[in-house]
C-alpha cells in the first residue's frame, strides 16, 4: 500500500539555484544598506562624543549647548566628516526636542560603536600597570 509520502515529492526540497542567487543578492544588499555600524569619529573629536553622552544622560542643556557651539565651529572649519556631523546633529536635535532618552541612546550608541585607532592600540600596548597588591597581606610590626 502506497502512502502519500511515497508518491508525492518531499516538501523539503532544496531551493533552486536562481532562488539561492536572489537570496544571496538580497543578503548582500542588506549588509551594504546597514553599513558598518556607527559613524567613526576621529580621535580629536572623541571628547565631543563623551560630552554629548554626558549631557544627554544628565539632561544638562548647558553641556548640550556648548557641544552644539563646538559642532557648528567644527563644521565652519570643515573639520568634521559628513558622518560625524550627521551623528552629532542627530543627538543635538533629540536633546533640543527634549527627547533625552533618544539623545542618550544615540550618544551611547555612537560612543560604544567607536573602533580603537592605531594610536589607541599603541597606547594600550605600551601602558604599564602598577604591581598587584596581595589582599590580606600582613604589614611587618602589626
Short mmCIF file of the C-alpha atoms (twelve columns), coordinates in Angstrom:
data_MODEL
# 
_entry.id   MODEL 
# 
loop_
_atom_site.group_PDB 
_atom_site.id 
_atom_site.type_symbol 
_atom_site.label_atom_id 
_atom_site.label_alt_id 
_atom_site.label_comp_id 
_atom_site.label_asym_id 
_atom_site.label_seq_id 
_atom_site.Cartn_x 
_atom_site.Cartn_y 
_atom_site.Cartn_z 
_atom_site.pdbx_PDB_model_num 
ATOM 1   C CA . UNK A 1   0.000  0.000  0.000  1 
ATOM 2   C CA . UNK A 2   1.479  3.282  -1.079 1 
ATOM 3   C CA . UNK A 3   1.384  6.210  1.278  1 
ATOM 4   C CA . UNK A 4   1.219  9.827  0.279  1 
ATOM 5   C CA . UNK A 5   4.868  10.230 1.212  1 
ATOM 6   C CA . UNK A 6   5.834  7.503  -1.288 1 
ATOM 7   C CA . UNK A 7   4.070  9.055  -4.265 1 
ATOM 8   C CA . UNK A 8   4.481  12.781 -3.626 1 
ATOM 9   C CA . UNK A 9   7.735  14.711 -3.689 1 
ATOM 10  C CA . UNK A 10  9.025  15.805 -0.325 1 
ATOM 11  C CA . UNK A 11  8.055  19.292 0.814  1 
ATOM 12  C CA . UNK A 12  11.671 19.685 1.945  1 
ATOM 13  C CA . UNK A 13  13.185 20.216 -1.470 1 
ATOM 14  C CA . UNK A 14  16.267 22.352 -1.871 1 
ATOM 15  C CA . UNK A 15  15.830 25.854 -3.282 1 
ATOM 16  C CA . UNK A 16  16.695 26.336 -6.926 1 
ATOM 17  C CA . UNK A 17  19.970 27.946 -7.968 1 
ATOM 18  C CA . UNK A 18  18.066 31.045 -9.087 1 
ATOM 19  C CA . UNK A 19  16.360 31.367 -5.717 1 
ATOM 20  C CA . UNK A 20  19.700 30.969 -3.925 1 
ATOM 21  C CA . UNK A 21  21.222 33.687 -6.101 1 
ATOM 22  C CA . UNK A 22  18.310 36.044 -5.341 1 
ATOM 23  C CA . UNK A 23  18.601 35.350 -1.605 1 
ATOM 24  C CA . UNK A 24  22.353 35.958 -1.701 1 
ATOM 25  C CA . UNK A 25  21.802 39.227 -3.565 1 
ATOM 26  C CA . UNK A 26  19.244 40.373 -1.018 1 
ATOM 27  C CA . UNK A 27  21.645 39.486 1.797  1 
ATOM 28  C CA . UNK A 28  24.484 41.448 0.222  1 
ATOM 29  C CA . UNK A 29  22.248 44.474 -0.339 1 
ATOM 30  C CA . UNK A 30  21.007 44.283 3.244  1 
ATOM 31  C CA . UNK A 31  24.540 44.297 4.617  1 
ATOM 32  C CA . UNK A 32  25.528 47.161 2.313  1 
ATOM 33  C CA . UNK A 33  22.476 49.183 3.341  1 
ATOM 34  C CA . UNK A 34  23.228 48.673 7.024  1 
ATOM 35  C CA . UNK A 35  26.807 49.805 6.603  1 
ATOM 36  C CA . UNK A 36  29.466 49.086 9.163  1 
ATOM 37  C CA . UNK A 37  27.677 50.326 12.253 1 
ATOM 38  C CA . UNK A 38  28.057 53.688 13.906 1 
ATOM 39  C CA . UNK A 39  29.924 56.587 12.341 1 
ATOM 40  C CA . UNK A 40  33.582 56.558 13.286 1 
ATOM 41  C CA . UNK A 41  34.637 59.778 14.955 1 
ATOM 42  C CA . UNK A 42  38.202 60.975 14.538 1 
ATOM 43  C CA . UNK A 43  40.400 60.836 17.623 1 
ATOM 44  C CA . UNK A 44  40.439 64.617 18.034 1 
ATOM 45  C CA . UNK A 45  36.621 64.690 18.258 1 
ATOM 46  C CA . UNK A 46  36.104 61.747 20.628 1 
ATOM 47  C CA . UNK A 47  35.837 64.113 23.605 1 
ATOM 48  C CA . UNK A 48  32.798 65.648 21.914 1 
ATOM 49  C CA . UNK A 49  31.153 62.221 21.817 1 
ATOM 50  C CA . UNK A 50  31.729 61.865 25.559 1 
ATOM 51  C CA . UNK A 51  30.383 65.348 26.281 1 
ATOM 52  C CA . UNK A 52  27.249 64.624 24.252 1 
ATOM 53  C CA . UNK A 53  26.761 61.342 26.116 1 
ATOM 54  C CA . UNK A 54  27.215 63.120 29.453 1 
ATOM 55  C CA . UNK A 55  24.878 65.966 28.541 1 
ATOM 56  C CA . UNK A 56  22.203 63.592 27.289 1 
ATOM 57  C CA . UNK A 57  22.416 61.220 30.246 1 
ATOM 58  C CA . UNK A 58  22.303 64.032 32.820 1 
ATOM 59  C CA . UNK A 59  19.751 66.099 30.856 1 
ATOM 60  C CA . UNK A 60  22.167 69.019 31.094 1 
ATOM 61  C CA . UNK A 61  21.148 71.536 28.447 1 
ATOM 62  C CA . UNK A 62  24.240 73.682 29.137 1 
ATOM 63  C CA . UNK A 63  26.554 70.808 28.150 1 
ATOM 64  C CA . UNK A 64  24.455 70.175 25.043 1 
ATOM 65  C CA . UNK A 65  24.538 73.882 24.119 1 
ATOM 66  C CA . UNK A 66  28.342 74.024 24.459 1 
ATOM 67  C CA . UNK A 67  28.654 70.880 22.356 1 
ATOM 68  C CA . UNK A 68  26.339 72.388 19.733 1 
ATOM 69  C CA . UNK A 69  28.534 75.504 19.588 1 
ATOM 70  C CA . UNK A 70  31.584 73.295 19.083 1 
ATOM 71  C CA . UNK A 71  29.870 71.293 16.329 1 
ATOM 72  C CA . UNK A 72  28.930 74.496 14.487 1 
ATOM 73  C CA . UNK A 73  32.519 75.771 14.771 1 
ATOM 74  C CA . UNK A 74  33.987 72.452 13.605 1 
ATOM 75  C CA . UNK A 75  31.631 72.485 10.630 1 
ATOM 76  C CA . UNK A 76  32.636 76.056 9.784  1 
ATOM 77  C CA . UNK A 77  36.267 74.933 9.912  1 
ATOM 78  C CA . UNK A 78  35.428 71.934 7.673  1 
ATOM 79  C CA . UNK A 79  36.870 69.713 10.403 1 
ATOM 80  C CA . UNK A 80  34.027 67.167 10.514 1 
ATOM 81  C CA . UNK A 81  33.210 64.399 8.102  1 
ATOM 82  C CA . UNK A 82  29.625 64.216 6.877  1 
ATOM 83  C CA . UNK A 83  29.083 61.111 9.011  1 
ATOM 84  C CA . UNK A 84  30.410 62.843 12.143 1 
ATOM 85  C CA . UNK A 85  28.260 65.919 11.556 1 
ATOM 86  C CA . UNK A 86  25.160 63.807 10.940 1 
ATOM 87  C CA . UNK A 87  25.735 61.742 14.089 1 
ATOM 88  C CA . UNK A 88  26.337 64.825 16.246 1 
ATOM 89  C CA . UNK A 89  23.295 66.651 14.861 1 
ATOM 90  C CA . UNK A 90  21.040 63.650 15.481 1 
ATOM 91  C CA . UNK A 91  21.979 63.724 19.162 1 
ATOM 92  C CA . UNK A 92  21.688 67.505 19.401 1 
ATOM 93  C CA . UNK A 93  18.273 67.537 17.714 1 
ATOM 94  C CA . UNK A 94  16.892 64.863 20.040 1 
ATOM 95  C CA . UNK A 95  18.188 66.725 23.100 1 
ATOM 96  C CA . UNK A 96  16.880 70.069 21.847 1 
ATOM 97  C CA . UNK A 97  13.454 68.490 21.356 1 
ATOM 98  C CA . UNK A 98  13.544 67.296 24.967 1 
ATOM 99  C CA . UNK A 99  13.769 63.651 23.920 1 
ATOM 100 C CA . UNK A 100 16.550 62.903 26.384 1 
ATOM 101 C CA . UNK A 101 16.106 59.135 26.194 1 
ATOM 102 C CA . UNK A 102 16.604 59.194 22.418 1 
ATOM 103 C CA . UNK A 103 19.551 61.597 22.711 1 
ATOM 104 C CA . UNK A 104 21.167 59.323 25.288 1 
ATOM 105 C CA . UNK A 105 20.509 56.239 23.166 1 
ATOM 106 C CA . UNK A 106 22.106 57.884 20.122 1 
ATOM 107 C CA . UNK A 107 25.071 59.224 22.099 1 
ATOM 108 C CA . UNK A 108 25.739 55.892 23.799 1 
ATOM 109 C CA . UNK A 109 25.459 54.016 20.505 1 
ATOM 110 C CA . UNK A 110 27.936 56.429 18.919 1 
ATOM 111 C CA . UNK A 111 30.303 56.162 21.888 1 
ATOM 112 C CA . UNK A 112 30.089 52.381 22.102 1 
ATOM 113 C CA . UNK A 113 30.398 51.967 18.330 1 
ATOM 114 C CA . UNK A 114 33.850 53.526 18.109 1 
ATOM 115 C CA . UNK A 115 36.685 51.291 16.977 1 
ATOM 116 C CA . UNK A 116 40.107 51.810 18.536 1 
ATOM 117 C CA . UNK A 117 42.552 53.772 16.416 1 
ATOM 118 C CA . UNK A 118 46.133 52.658 15.837 1 
ATOM 119 C CA . UNK A 119 47.152 55.276 18.431 1 
ATOM 120 C CA . UNK A 120 44.681 53.802 20.941 1 
ATOM 121 C CA . UNK A 121 46.064 50.322 20.395 1 
ATOM 122 C CA . UNK A 122 49.662 51.522 20.713 1 
ATOM 123 C CA . UNK A 123 48.903 53.412 23.932 1 
ATOM 124 C CA . UNK A 124 47.284 50.320 25.469 1 
ATOM 125 C CA . UNK A 125 50.169 48.104 24.378 1 
ATOM 126 C CA . UNK A 126 52.732 50.430 25.980 1 
ATOM 127 C CA . UNK A 127 50.935 51.143 29.241 1 
ATOM 128 C CA . UNK A 128 52.368 49.862 32.461 1 
ATOM 129 C CA . UNK A 129 50.239 48.758 35.338 1 
ATOM 130 C CA . UNK A 130 51.186 49.023 38.997 1 
ATOM 131 C CA . UNK A 131 52.076 45.780 40.757 1 
ATOM 132 C CA . UNK A 132 49.141 43.832 42.097 1 
ATOM 133 C CA . UNK A 133 48.687 44.166 45.839 1 
ATOM 134 C CA . UNK A 134 48.077 40.969 47.725 1 
ATOM 135 C CA . UNK A 135 44.815 41.019 49.605 1 
ATOM 136 C CA . UNK A 136 45.232 40.427 53.311 1 
ATOM 137 C CA . UNK A 137 48.997 40.822 53.188 1 
ATOM 138 C CA . UNK A 138 50.381 41.443 56.650 1 
ATOM 139 C CA . UNK A 139 52.468 44.502 57.228 1 
ATOM 140 C CA . UNK A 140 55.545 43.963 59.425 1 
ATOM 141 C CA . UNK A 141 55.045 45.038 63.021 1 
ATOM 142 C CA . UNK A 142 51.246 44.687 63.040 1 
# 
